[in-house]
Amino acid sequence: MIEVLDYLQFVLAPQVVTGLTLGVAVILVALGLTIIFGLLDVINMSHGEFYALGAFMALALSWIGVPFWLLLVLVPLAMLPIGYLVERSLIQRVFNSKDRHVTTLLLTFGFGLVLEEIIKLLFGPNPYKPETPIRGAIEVFGIFIPNYRLFLIVAGGAVIVAVALIVYRTRWGAIVRAAAFDRHMAASLGVPVHRVYAIAFAFGVALAGLAGVLLAPIYSVFPTMGRDFILLAFTVVIVGGMGSIAGAVVAGLFLTQVQAIASLYISPVWSDPIVFGIMVIMLMVRPQGLYGRLGHA
Amino acid sequence: MSGPVLEARELSIRFGGLRAVDNVSFAVERNLVTTVIGPNGAGKSTLFNLISGLARPQHGTVFIEGKPYRNAQPHQMQKAGLARSFQITNLFFDLPVAENLRLAAQVLEPKRLWTMPVSASRRAAEVVEQLLERFGLQDKAGYLAGALSHGEQRRLEIAVALACRPKILLLDEPTQGMSHGDTEHTAGLIRSLTSDVTVLLIEHDIGLVMSISDQVIVMHQGQKLAEGKPAEVRANPAVQTAYFGHA
Amino acid sequence: MRDALTNSMRASHVLALVLLAAGLMFAAFGAVTNDTFYLRLATEALIFGGLALAVDILLGYTGLLSLGQAMFFGLGAYVAAVVLIAIPSFWLAFGAALVAGILTGLIGGFIANRVRGVYFALITFGMAQVVAKVIYNTRSLGASDGLIGVPIVKINFGLFAVSSDNPVGFFLFTMAYVGALYLIAAYILDTPFGRLLIALKANERRVPFLGYHATSARLAAYVLAATIASLSGALYPMLRGFASPELLFFATSGNAVITVITGGAGTLIGAIYGSVLLTVIKSYVGSWTEHHLIVIGILFMLVVIFLPNGLMGVVRPWVEKLLARKTRS
Ligand SMILES: Nc1ncnc2c1ncn2[C@@H]1O[C@H](COP(=O)(O)OP(=O)(O)OP(=O)(O)O)[C@@H](O)[C@H]1O
Ligand SMILES: [Mg+2]
């Protein structure tokens, strides 16, 4: 009996907490992806690089002495104009091409390559390990949780709730949902659809940047950090339903727990194939995912 | 062979609460023109979708030459001898006009030719030539279908359906959006088809319906309201109220 | 009268001949200067051109964006490597890669063809990830190091033999091999079946009403593309002496897509031109900076925005006109 409790306390619970930390971060990234897809019909292949950009911005700013708390605000704010510009100057150029899905996917893929390489050029290929902004750990129900992870879960969770509230409870969110449901109808009702697109894109990118800031102290910061992470985020978006906010949250929590538990019971190296396998199966049996698309449900 | 070439028995489909096609039965005799009329939203196109395999009926069966087809897919209905055109022009817009027709015609080529370059498919090429001429599209053979005028596209739409040599041809508002002259010309074409094809037509132009049809089926709110010779149907008081809006 | 699509394919053949002539000159030059490095690089460009060919069959002809074609390329490479390590016979490795391409193509096609559009792109991407990670974790396949120590093979043609360690010989052989893959693909695409694929790209919804089973046609296209990718991959371990998990990664699949788009999707020969072009840029820009991906990424974006039909989209219509004029006169 004691062994069982010990096991729960020292082996399983920490793994669940680790999974939860990753879950919250991945949801932040997935939210941006899913909003961009739900609204613009664009699969943003450069999203992982925006996440890396956020982490590197935080790194660079911290070198010149900007405190962590400020980074949490400054980096997403700095990402906004970048995202806005990318949407207006790149995506809008091909937005009305015959096969929007493919063309925008290719374009953002190219942009991601360039962005990643620029980061490499500026910072070199090697990883950086930023200091943890909050040290120590606290004990909750006999489980030791590093303070910073707890902070990440709470702060990230708050942001996720805030995003959901913005989309579902505010006037701005209503505009976004209307534009996602029927862009022509929304446009004829006087919604400045193109500006809404650009803002939503910027907003999604800012969320990725925020995830970068939050995760930098836990994982190291390196130019290709977005690659593996974005695969997980894509999986979350697909399983949850492309364009669904609730889906991203549910699938994000679920898949990161699957990953954490699989790492424990099978092997960490098999957690990725398992998660991607879930994505493939989901695409086979229910391509629209668990939940309906933004503006449609 | 005797008996109707096409028969629909108790076809029904609902979309949510809407009974788009509600227990519709009818039979079509060989080499005649049968026209389905009815106000917008009556369920005419949906009826065509049920017959051609685009939508699955929740109830009912389609018979072709007495053989039942339940839940058949579009390519199976084509094999059964059925072809259709679409109300909203549905062509290979990025391909040349001749290729649109060739694609439809090549389905009849023997298996052996499927492993050879298309230039070996002589019969398909002949069919294409004939149809181009018949539909007045010879000069446009090399144009992309997307570059044709609306009227020409509507004609090509019919020609593509004909190119796979059907026994039964379903035409959904073939003259829609055509000029008066084009409409007349198309009507003549359709009439001339009946020497070897049975035509089921959806048409809004009442003048055309009266002149072209051997038989008329009136649909209203998913149901078959009346059926008969054009003159009989026109005189039917129920049709007058439902369709022409006055008794 | 020869129809327009056949004429376009002939134009591609003319451009293929130009490339062949350039290749022969390059080989002669390499032989004279006793070069190894550039010949090997060019051989690699052709091998990856074969992968791009497969991507073009799907994207340019059937209208399916595969983001995981490297899976078949890598499987072909691994299968060939395993065979060659056991028995260093080219024809055995070739046969094994052929069978592997067809079988995995059938399985992958069965999975991927359940969905359309973006979902197809994502499912191919996901499948390749799963397979890549599995290989990456499999110790008996060398895990993250890959399979190393693939022996030099003698490719026996009866009358003569080519050794994979002869830079000129293996380059010429690869040119013939990828050229054969190109011709097979071109031949198939000009049959009624090939036209059916083109019809699927142009308007998938009309196809069933012409009497075709669209799903089977799509599956056949997928198997064809998988086989071509696998057969291309089979040459890789002969050239480099190893097969590594990177060959299956998204970077490889993505690179093939960049190649096709830049070279010109739907032209077939564009895939080879694209691969040569990107290799030239990579080695040229790479000689003064390791960040050549910035140049390639920007070039790719410019092509997507301004030249949606790629390089061959500009060049080929010009050749087509020449050919059309010649047949008329
Ligand atoms: N896939 C569908 N899902 C939901 N409702 C549908 C669907 N297809 C048709 N309907 C509805 O079924 C009804 C019949 O439509 P249908 O297109 O058959 O009418 P129609 O008689 O062809 O009209 P029109 O003359 O305008 O072409 C309409 O109310 C339409 O909105
Ligand atoms: Mg209709």
PDB file of C-alpha atoms in Angstrom, chain B:
ATOM      1  CA  MET B   1     -37.309  -4.369 -74.732  1.00  0.00           C
ATOM      2  CA  SER B   2     -40.606  -3.242 -73.311  1.00  0.00           C
ATOM      3  CA  GLY B   3     -41.297  -1.440 -70.035  1.00  0.00           C
ATOM      4  CA  PRO B   4     -39.935   1.879 -68.823  1.00  0.00           C
ATOM      5  CA  VAL B   5     -36.239   2.514 -69.315  1.00  0.00           C
ATOM      6  CA  LEU B   6     -36.031   4.477 -66.082  1.00  0.00           C
ATOM      7  CA  GLU B   7     -38.238   4.159 -63.072  1.00  0.00           C
ATOM      8  CA  ALA B   8     -38.108   5.830 -59.682  1.00  0.00           C
ATOM      9  CA  ARG B   9     -40.039   4.139 -56.931  1.00  0.00           C
ATOM     10  CA  GLU B  10     -40.936   5.935 -53.696  1.00  0.00           C
ATOM     11  CA  LEU B  11     -37.754   8.025 -53.586  1.00  0.00           C
ATOM     12  CA  SER B  12     -37.398  10.056 -50.398  1.00  0.00           C
ATOM     13  CA  ILE B  13     -34.733  12.130 -48.716  1.00  0.00           C
ATOM     14  CA  ARG B  14     -34.830  14.592 -45.859  1.00  0.00           C
ATOM     15  CA  PHE B  15     -32.375  17.271 -44.889  1.00  0.00           C
ATOM     16  CA  GLY B  16     -33.021  17.743 -41.185  1.00  0.00           C
ATOM     17  CA  GLY B  17     -36.722  18.491 -41.004  1.00  0.00           C
ATOM     18  CA  LEU B  18     -37.015  19.363 -44.690  1.00  0.00           C
ATOM     19  CA  ARG B  19     -38.526  16.699 -46.922  1.00  0.00           C
ATOM     20  CA  ALA B  20     -36.586  17.648 -50.034  1.00  0.00           C
ATOM     21  CA  VAL B  21     -37.905  14.684 -52.011  1.00  0.00           C
ATOM     22  CA  ASP B  22     -40.919  12.996 -50.554  1.00  0.00           C
ATOM     23  CA  ASN B  23     -42.102   9.626 -51.839  1.00  0.00           C
ATOM     24  CA  VAL B  24     -41.698  10.397 -55.528  1.00  0.00           C
ATOM     25  CA  SER B  25     -42.429   7.673 -58.102  1.00  0.00           C
ATOM     26  CA  PHE B  26     -42.514   7.925 -61.855  1.00  0.00           C
ATOM     27  CA  ALA B  27     -41.563   6.019 -64.968  1.00  0.00           C
ATOM     28  CA  VAL B  28     -39.957   7.201 -68.167  1.00  0.00           C
ATOM     29  CA  GLU B  29     -40.471   5.586 -71.551  1.00  0.00           C
ATOM     30  CA  ARG B  30     -37.680   5.010 -73.992  1.00  0.00           C
ATOM     31  CA  ASN B  31     -36.647   7.805 -76.364  1.00  0.00           C
ATOM     32  CA  LEU B  32     -38.980  10.393 -74.947  1.00  0.00           C
ATOM     33  CA  VAL B  33     -38.340  13.746 -73.334  1.00  0.00           C
ATOM     34  CA  THR B  34     -39.720  13.936 -69.831  1.00  0.00           C
ATOM     35  CA  THR B  35     -39.496  17.287 -68.105  1.00  0.00           C
ATOM     36  CA  VAL B  36     -39.583  17.925 -64.383  1.00  0.00           C
ATOM     37  CA  ILE B  37     -40.933  21.342 -63.511  1.00  0.00           C
ATOM     38  CA  GLY B  38     -41.667  23.034 -60.230  1.00  0.00           C
ATOM     39  CA  PRO B  39     -40.908  26.229 -58.326  1.00  0.00           C
ATOM     40  CA  ASN B  40     -37.472  26.964 -56.824  1.00  0.00           C
ATOM     41  CA  GLY B  41     -36.664  24.592 -54.021  1.00  0.00           C
ATOM     42  CA  ALA B  42     -39.255  22.047 -55.150  1.00  0.00           C
ATOM     43  CA  GLY B  43     -36.682  19.285 -54.993  1.00  0.00           C
ATOM     44  CA  LYS B  44     -35.999  18.814 -58.718  1.00  0.00           C
ATOM     45  CA  SER B  45     -32.219  18.868 -58.515  1.00  0.00           C
ATOM     46  CA  THR B  46     -32.295  16.718 -55.399  1.00  0.00           C
ATOM     47  CA  LEU B  47     -34.375  14.190 -57.330  1.00  0.00           C
ATOM     48  CA  PHE B  48     -31.662  14.120 -60.002  1.00  0.00           C
ATOM     49  CA  ASN B  49     -29.045  13.687 -57.294  1.00  0.00           C
ATOM     50  CA  LEU B  50     -30.905  10.673 -55.945  1.00  0.00           C
ATOM     51  CA  ILE B  51     -31.193   9.096 -59.369  1.00  0.00           C
ATOM     52  CA  SER B  52     -27.580   9.756 -60.367  1.00  0.00           C
ATOM     53  CA  GLY B  53     -26.046   8.512 -57.112  1.00  0.00           C
ATOM     54  CA  LEU B  54     -24.831  11.881 -55.840  1.00  0.00           C
ATOM     55  CA  ALA B  55     -27.162  11.636 -52.844  1.00  0.00           C
ATOM     56  CA  ARG B  56     -28.405   8.478 -51.183  1.00  0.00           C
ATOM     57  CA  PRO B  57     -32.132   8.093 -50.840  1.00  0.00           C
ATOM     58  CA  GLN B  58     -33.311   7.304 -47.336  1.00  0.00           C
ATOM     59  CA  HIS B  59     -36.054   5.339 -48.973  1.00  0.00           C
ATOM     60  CA  GLY B  60     -36.888   4.064 -52.422  1.00  0.00           C
ATOM     61  CA  THR B  61     -35.223   2.495 -55.420  1.00  0.00           C
ATOM     62  CA  VAL B  62     -34.178   3.494 -58.917  1.00  0.00           C
ATOM     63  CA  PHE B  63     -34.716   0.980 -61.727  1.00  0.00           C
ATOM     64  CA  ILE B  64     -32.906   1.100 -65.030  1.00  0.00           C
ATOM     65  CA  GLU B  65     -34.380  -1.232 -67.609  1.00  0.00           C
ATOM     66  CA  GLY B  66     -36.026  -3.097 -64.796  1.00  0.00           C
ATOM     67  CA  LYS B  67     -32.853  -3.581 -62.785  1.00  0.00           C
ATOM     68  CA  PRO B  68     -32.907  -2.121 -59.256  1.00  0.00           C
ATOM     69  CA  TYR B  69     -30.189   0.246 -58.035  1.00  0.00           C
ATOM     70  CA  ARG B  70     -30.092   1.012 -54.356  1.00  0.00           C
ATOM     71  CA  ASN B  71     -27.363   3.224 -52.888  1.00  0.00           C
ATOM     72  CA  ALA B  72     -25.408   2.981 -56.105  1.00  0.00           C
ATOM     73  CA  GLN B  73     -22.509   5.373 -56.572  1.00  0.00           C
ATOM     74  CA  PRO B  74     -22.299   7.799 -59.497  1.00  0.00           C
ATOM     75  CA  HIS B  75     -19.798   5.721 -61.464  1.00  0.00           C
ATOM     76  CA  GLN B  76     -22.040   2.690 -61.109  1.00  0.00           C
ATOM     77  CA  MET B  77     -25.005   4.635 -62.417  1.00  0.00           C
ATOM     78  CA  GLN B  78     -22.897   5.688 -65.388  1.00  0.00           C
ATOM     79  CA  LYS B  79     -22.123   2.048 -66.056  1.00  0.00           C
ATOM     80  CA  ALA B  80     -25.836   1.364 -65.855  1.00  0.00           C
ATOM     81  CA  GLY B  81     -26.295   3.762 -68.756  1.00  0.00           C
ATOM     82  CA  LEU B  82     -27.023   7.050 -67.048  1.00  0.00           C
ATOM     83  CA  ALA B  83     -25.334  10.415 -67.530  1.00  0.00           C
ATOM     84  CA  ARG B  84     -26.148  13.852 -66.192  1.00  0.00           C
ATOM     85  CA  SER B  85     -25.383  17.512 -66.493  1.00  0.00           C
ATOM     86  CA  PHE B  86     -25.416  19.986 -63.657  1.00  0.00           C
ATOM     87  CA  GLN B  87     -27.417  23.087 -62.874  1.00  0.00           C
ATOM     88  CA  ILE B  88     -24.212  24.829 -61.817  1.00  0.00           C
ATOM     89  CA  THR B  89     -21.723  24.320 -64.628  1.00  0.00           C
ATOM     90  CA  ASN B  90     -19.417  21.527 -63.552  1.00  0.00           C
ATOM     91  CA  LEU B  91     -16.611  21.185 -66.091  1.00  0.00           C
ATOM     92  CA  PHE B  92     -12.858  20.667 -66.116  1.00  0.00           C
ATOM     93  CA  PHE B  93     -12.292  24.395 -66.414  1.00  0.00           C
ATOM     94  CA  ASP B  94      -8.493  24.195 -66.572  1.00  0.00           C
ATOM     95  CA  LEU B  95      -8.515  21.685 -69.402  1.00  0.00           C
ATOM     96  CA  PRO B  96      -9.137  22.209 -73.113  1.00  0.00           C
ATOM     97  CA  VAL B  97     -12.682  21.807 -74.401  1.00  0.00           C
ATOM     98  CA  ALA B  98     -11.687  18.777 -76.455  1.00  0.00           C
ATOM     99  CA  GLU B  99     -10.100  17.159 -73.406  1.00  0.00           C
ATOM    100  CA  ASN B 100     -13.300  17.655 -71.400  1.00  0.00           C
ATOM    101  CA  LEU B 101     -15.101  15.598 -74.002  1.00  0.00           C
ATOM    102  CA  ARG B 102     -12.277  13.108 -74.479  1.00  0.00           C
ATOM    103  CA  LEU B 103     -12.224  12.316 -70.767  1.00  0.00           C
ATOM    104  CA  ALA B 104     -15.882  11.447 -70.913  1.00  0.00           C
ATOM    105  CA  ALA B 105     -15.517   9.481 -74.139  1.00  0.00           C
ATOM    106  CA  GLN B 106     -12.468   7.439 -73.119  1.00  0.00           C
ATOM    107  CA  VAL B 107     -14.435   5.541 -70.482  1.00  0.00           C
ATOM    108  CA  LEU B 108     -15.832   3.407 -73.303  1.00  0.00           C
ATOM    109  CA  GLU B 109     -12.453   2.448 -74.687  1.00  0.00           C
ATOM    110  CA  PRO B 110     -11.405  -1.187 -74.242  1.00  0.00           C
ATOM    111  CA  LYS B 111      -9.027  -2.062 -71.376  1.00  0.00           C
ATOM    112  CA  ARG B 112      -6.210  -2.679 -73.826  1.00  0.00           C
ATOM    113  CA  LEU B 113      -6.112   0.998 -74.785  1.00  0.00           C
ATOM    114  CA  TRP B 114      -5.776   2.085 -71.179  1.00  0.00           C
ATOM    115  CA  THR B 115      -2.124   1.150 -71.181  1.00  0.00           C
ATOM    116  CA  MET B 116      -1.404   3.047 -74.389  1.00  0.00           C
ATOM    117  CA  PRO B 117      -0.976   6.730 -75.133  1.00  0.00           C
ATOM    118  CA  VAL B 118      -4.263   8.548 -75.582  1.00  0.00           C
ATOM    119  CA  SER B 119      -3.482   9.081 -79.247  1.00  0.00           C
ATOM    120  CA  ALA B 120      -4.264   5.385 -79.695  1.00  0.00           C
ATOM    121  CA  SER B 121      -7.852   5.913 -78.541  1.00  0.00           C
ATOM    122  CA  ARG B 122      -9.251   6.579 -82.014  1.00  0.00           C
ATOM    123  CA  ARG B 123     -12.881   6.021 -81.202  1.00  0.00           C
ATOM    124  CA  ALA B 124     -12.808   8.517 -78.357  1.00  0.00           C
ATOM    125  CA  ALA B 125     -11.257  11.021 -80.745  1.00  0.00           C
ATOM    126  CA  GLU B 126     -14.087  10.456 -83.209  1.00  0.00           C
ATOM    127  CA  VAL B 127     -16.711  10.942 -80.534  1.00  0.00           C
ATOM    128  CA  VAL B 128     -15.017  14.204 -79.571  1.00  0.00           C
ATOM    129  CA  GLU B 129     -15.031  15.420 -83.179  1.00  0.00           C
ATOM    130  CA  GLN B 130     -18.696  14.560 -83.628  1.00  0.00           C
ATOM    131  CA  LEU B 131     -19.744  16.274 -80.439  1.00  0.00           C
ATOM    132  CA  LEU B 132     -17.679  19.378 -81.121  1.00  0.00           C
ATOM    133  CA  GLU B 133     -19.449  19.718 -84.424  1.00  0.00           C
ATOM    134  CA  ARG B 134     -22.888  18.894 -83.130  1.00  0.00           C
ATOM    135  CA  PHE B 135     -22.582  21.464 -80.356  1.00  0.00           C
ATOM    136  CA  GLY B 136     -20.932  24.107 -82.499  1.00  0.00           C
ATOM    137  CA  LEU B 137     -17.695  24.101 -80.526  1.00  0.00           C
ATOM    138  CA  GLN B 138     -15.212  23.115 -83.275  1.00  0.00           C
ATOM    139  CA  ASP B 139     -13.537  26.510 -83.220  1.00  0.00           C
ATOM    140  CA  LYS B 140     -13.176  26.321 -79.455  1.00  0.00           C
ATOM    141  CA  ALA B 141     -11.701  22.813 -79.216  1.00  0.00           C
ATOM    142  CA  GLY B 142      -8.327  24.070 -78.045  1.00  0.00           C
ATOM    143  CA  TYR B 143      -9.669  26.689 -75.625  1.00  0.00           C
ATOM    144  CA  LEU B 144      -9.728  26.003 -71.930  1.00  0.00           C
ATOM    145  CA  ALA B 145     -13.268  25.254 -70.812  1.00  0.00           C
ATOM    146  CA  GLY B 146     -12.967  28.088 -68.298  1.00  0.00           C
ATOM    147  CA  ALA B 147     -12.377  30.546 -71.142  1.00  0.00           C
ATOM    148  CA  LEU B 148     -15.694  29.826 -72.888  1.00  0.00           C
ATOM    149  CA  SER B 149     -18.707  32.104 -72.731  1.00  0.00           C
ATOM    150  CA  HIS B 150     -21.519  31.089 -70.413  1.00  0.00           C
ATOM    151  CA  GLY B 151     -23.663  29.806 -73.258  1.00  0.00           C
ATOM    152  CA  GLU B 152     -20.815  27.748 -74.660  1.00  0.00           C
ATOM    153  CA  GLN B 153     -20.074  26.287 -71.257  1.00  0.00           C
ATOM    154  CA  ARG B 154     -23.697  25.256 -70.879  1.00  0.00           C
ATOM    155  CA  ARG B 155     -23.525  23.532 -74.246  1.00  0.00           C
ATOM    156  CA  LEU B 156     -20.286  21.803 -73.334  1.00  0.00           C
ATOM    157  CA  GLU B 157     -21.919  20.680 -70.113  1.00  0.00           C
ATOM    158  CA  ILE B 158     -24.497  18.749 -72.132  1.00  0.00           C
ATOM    159  CA  ALA B 159     -21.922  17.482 -74.616  1.00  0.00           C
ATOM    160  CA  VAL B 160     -19.721  16.052 -71.833  1.00  0.00           C
ATOM    161  CA  ALA B 161     -22.703  14.149 -70.459  1.00  0.00           C
ATOM    162  CA  LEU B 162     -23.437  12.796 -73.929  1.00  0.00           C
ATOM    163  CA  ALA B 163     -19.848  11.798 -74.607  1.00  0.00           C
ATOM    164  CA  CYS B 164     -20.077   8.686 -72.462  1.00  0.00           C
ATOM    165  CA  ARG B 165     -22.908   7.471 -74.706  1.00  0.00           C
ATOM    166  CA  PRO B 166     -25.658   7.154 -72.117  1.00  0.00           C
ATOM    167  CA  LYS B 167     -29.006   5.495 -72.591  1.00  0.00           C
ATOM    168  CA  ILE B 168     -30.546   7.974 -70.223  1.00  0.00           C
ATOM    169  CA  LEU B 169     -29.534  11.615 -70.042  1.00  0.00           C
ATOM    170  CA  LEU B 170     -30.414  13.808 -67.067  1.00  0.00           C
ATOM    171  CA  LEU B 171     -30.177  17.519 -67.875  1.00  0.00           C
ATOM    172  CA  ASP B 172     -30.530  19.973 -65.012  1.00  0.00           C
ATOM    173  CA  GLU B 173     -31.640  23.343 -66.413  1.00  0.00           C
ATOM    174  CA  PRO B 174     -29.452  23.122 -69.519  1.00  0.00           C
ATOM    175  CA  THR B 175     -30.609  26.465 -70.908  1.00  0.00           C
ATOM    176  CA  GLN B 176     -30.150  28.370 -67.666  1.00  0.00           C
ATOM    177  CA  GLY B 177     -28.756  31.829 -68.354  1.00  0.00           C
ATOM    178  CA  MET B 178     -28.650  31.280 -72.124  1.00  0.00           C
ATOM    179  CA  SER B 179     -29.711  33.919 -74.609  1.00  0.00           C
ATOM    180  CA  HIS B 180     -33.023  33.416 -76.388  1.00  0.00           C
ATOM    181  CA  GLY B 181     -31.359  32.264 -79.589  1.00  0.00           C
ATOM    182  CA  ASP B 182     -29.109  29.826 -77.747  1.00  0.00           C
ATOM    183  CA  THR B 183     -32.095  28.455 -75.862  1.00  0.00           C
ATOM    184  CA  GLU B 184     -33.989  27.738 -79.085  1.00  0.00           C
ATOM    185  CA  HIS B 185     -30.935  26.112 -80.573  1.00  0.00           C
ATOM    186  CA  THR B 186     -30.368  23.957 -77.481  1.00  0.00           C
ATOM    187  CA  ALA B 187     -34.013  22.915 -77.454  1.00  0.00           C
ATOM    188  CA  GLY B 188     -33.637  21.689 -81.018  1.00  0.00           C
ATOM    189  CA  LEU B 189     -30.501  19.808 -80.022  1.00  0.00           C
ATOM    190  CA  ILE B 190     -32.206  18.084 -77.115  1.00  0.00           C
ATOM    191  CA  ARG B 191     -35.107  17.096 -79.317  1.00  0.00           C
ATOM    192  CA  SER B 192     -32.701  15.624 -81.832  1.00  0.00           C
ATOM    193  CA  LEU B 193     -31.055  13.488 -79.149  1.00  0.00           C
ATOM    194  CA  THR B 194     -34.129  11.338 -78.631  1.00  0.00           C
ATOM    195  CA  SER B 195     -33.338   9.180 -81.611  1.00  0.00           C
ATOM    196  CA  ASP B 196     -30.951   7.251 -79.344  1.00  0.00           C
ATOM    197  CA  VAL B 197     -31.272   8.668 -75.824  1.00  0.00           C
ATOM    198  CA  THR B 198     -34.015   9.005 -73.267  1.00  0.00           C
ATOM    199  CA  VAL B 199     -33.989  12.497 -71.786  1.00  0.00           C
ATOM    200  CA  LEU B 200     -35.042  13.589 -68.340  1.00  0.00           C
ATOM    201  CA  LEU B 201     -34.974  17.343 -68.163  1.00  0.00           C
ATOM    202  CA  ILE B 202     -35.386  20.066 -65.567  1.00  0.00           C
ATOM    203  CA  GLU B 203     -36.511  23.291 -67.139  1.00  0.00           C
ATOM    204  CA  HIS B 204     -37.986  26.606 -66.045  1.00  0.00           C
ATOM    205  CA  ASP B 205     -38.837  28.072 -69.446  1.00  0.00           C
ATOM    206  CA  ILE B 206     -42.484  27.055 -69.762  1.00  0.00           C
ATOM    207  CA  GLY B 207     -42.644  27.773 -73.481  1.00  0.00           C
ATOM    208  CA  LEU B 208     -39.742  25.432 -74.018  1.00  0.00           C
ATOM    209  CA  VAL B 209     -41.249  22.804 -71.718  1.00  0.00           C
ATOM    210  CA  MET B 210     -44.492  22.801 -73.646  1.00  0.00           C
ATOM    211  CA  SER B 211     -42.815  22.494 -77.004  1.00  0.00           C
ATOM    212  CA  ILE B 212     -40.146  19.962 -76.185  1.00  0.00           C
ATOM    213  CA  SER B 213     -41.673  17.514 -73.701  1.00  0.00           C
ATOM    214  CA  ASP B 214     -43.541  14.300 -74.304  1.00  0.00           C
ATOM    215  CA  GLN B 215     -44.339  14.062 -70.641  1.00  0.00           C
ATOM    216  CA  VAL B 216     -44.229  16.533 -67.749  1.00  0.00           C
ATOM    217  CA  ILE B 217     -43.807  15.865 -64.045  1.00  0.00           C
ATOM    218  CA  VAL B 218     -44.691  18.659 -61.663  1.00  0.00           C
ATOM    219  CA  MET B 219     -42.948  18.828 -58.301  1.00  0.00           C
ATOM    220  CA  HIS B 220     -43.924  20.963 -55.366  1.00  0.00           C
ATOM    221  CA  GLN B 221     -42.405  20.943 -51.898  1.00  0.00           C
ATOM    222  CA  GLY B 222     -40.691  17.643 -52.506  1.00  0.00           C
ATOM    223  CA  GLN B 223     -43.747  15.840 -53.746  1.00  0.00           C
ATOM    224  CA  LYS B 224     -44.984  14.906 -57.172  1.00  0.00           C
ATOM    225  CA  LEU B 225     -47.986  17.082 -57.764  1.00  0.00           C
ATOM    226  CA  ALA B 226     -49.012  15.994 -61.231  1.00  0.00           C
ATOM    227  CA  GLU B 227     -47.864  14.081 -64.260  1.00  0.00           C
ATOM    228  CA  GLY B 228     -49.032  13.846 -67.842  1.00  0.00           C
ATOM    229  CA  LYS B 229     -48.928  15.289 -71.321  1.00  0.00           C
ATOM    230  CA  PRO B 230     -47.864  18.950 -71.412  1.00  0.00           C
ATOM    231  CA  ALA B 231     -51.342  20.173 -72.249  1.00  0.00           C
ATOM    232  CA  GLU B 232     -52.977  18.060 -69.525  1.00  0.00           C
ATOM    233  CA  VAL B 233     -50.583  19.294 -66.922  1.00  0.00           C
ATOM    234  CA  ARG B 234     -51.063  22.885 -67.935  1.00  0.00           C
ATOM    235  CA  ALA B 235     -54.806  22.497 -67.534  1.00  0.00           C
ATOM    236  CA  ASN B 236     -54.500  20.844 -64.111  1.00  0.00           C
ATOM    237  CA  PRO B 237     -55.961  23.271 -61.515  1.00  0.00           C
ATOM    238  CA  ALA B 238     -53.667  22.049 -58.715  1.00  0.00           C
ATOM    239  CA  VAL B 239     -50.685  22.836 -60.908  1.00  0.00           C
ATOM    240  CA  GLN B 240     -52.114  26.221 -61.763  1.00  0.00           C
ATOM    241  CA  THR B 241     -52.315  27.155 -58.096  1.00  0.00           C
ATOM    242  CA  ALA B 242     -49.023  25.715 -56.997  1.00  0.00           C
ATOM    243  CA  TYR B 243     -46.848  26.562 -59.906  1.00  0.00           C
ATOM    244  CA  PHE B 244     -48.311  29.317 -61.980  1.00  0.00           C
ATOM    245  CA  GLY B 245     -49.534  31.056 -58.858  1.00  0.00           C
ATOM    246  CA  HIS B 246     -53.166  31.429 -59.973  1.00  0.00           C
ATOM    247  CA  ALA B 247     -56.085  29.117 -60.419  1.00  0.00           C
TER     248      ALA B 247
END
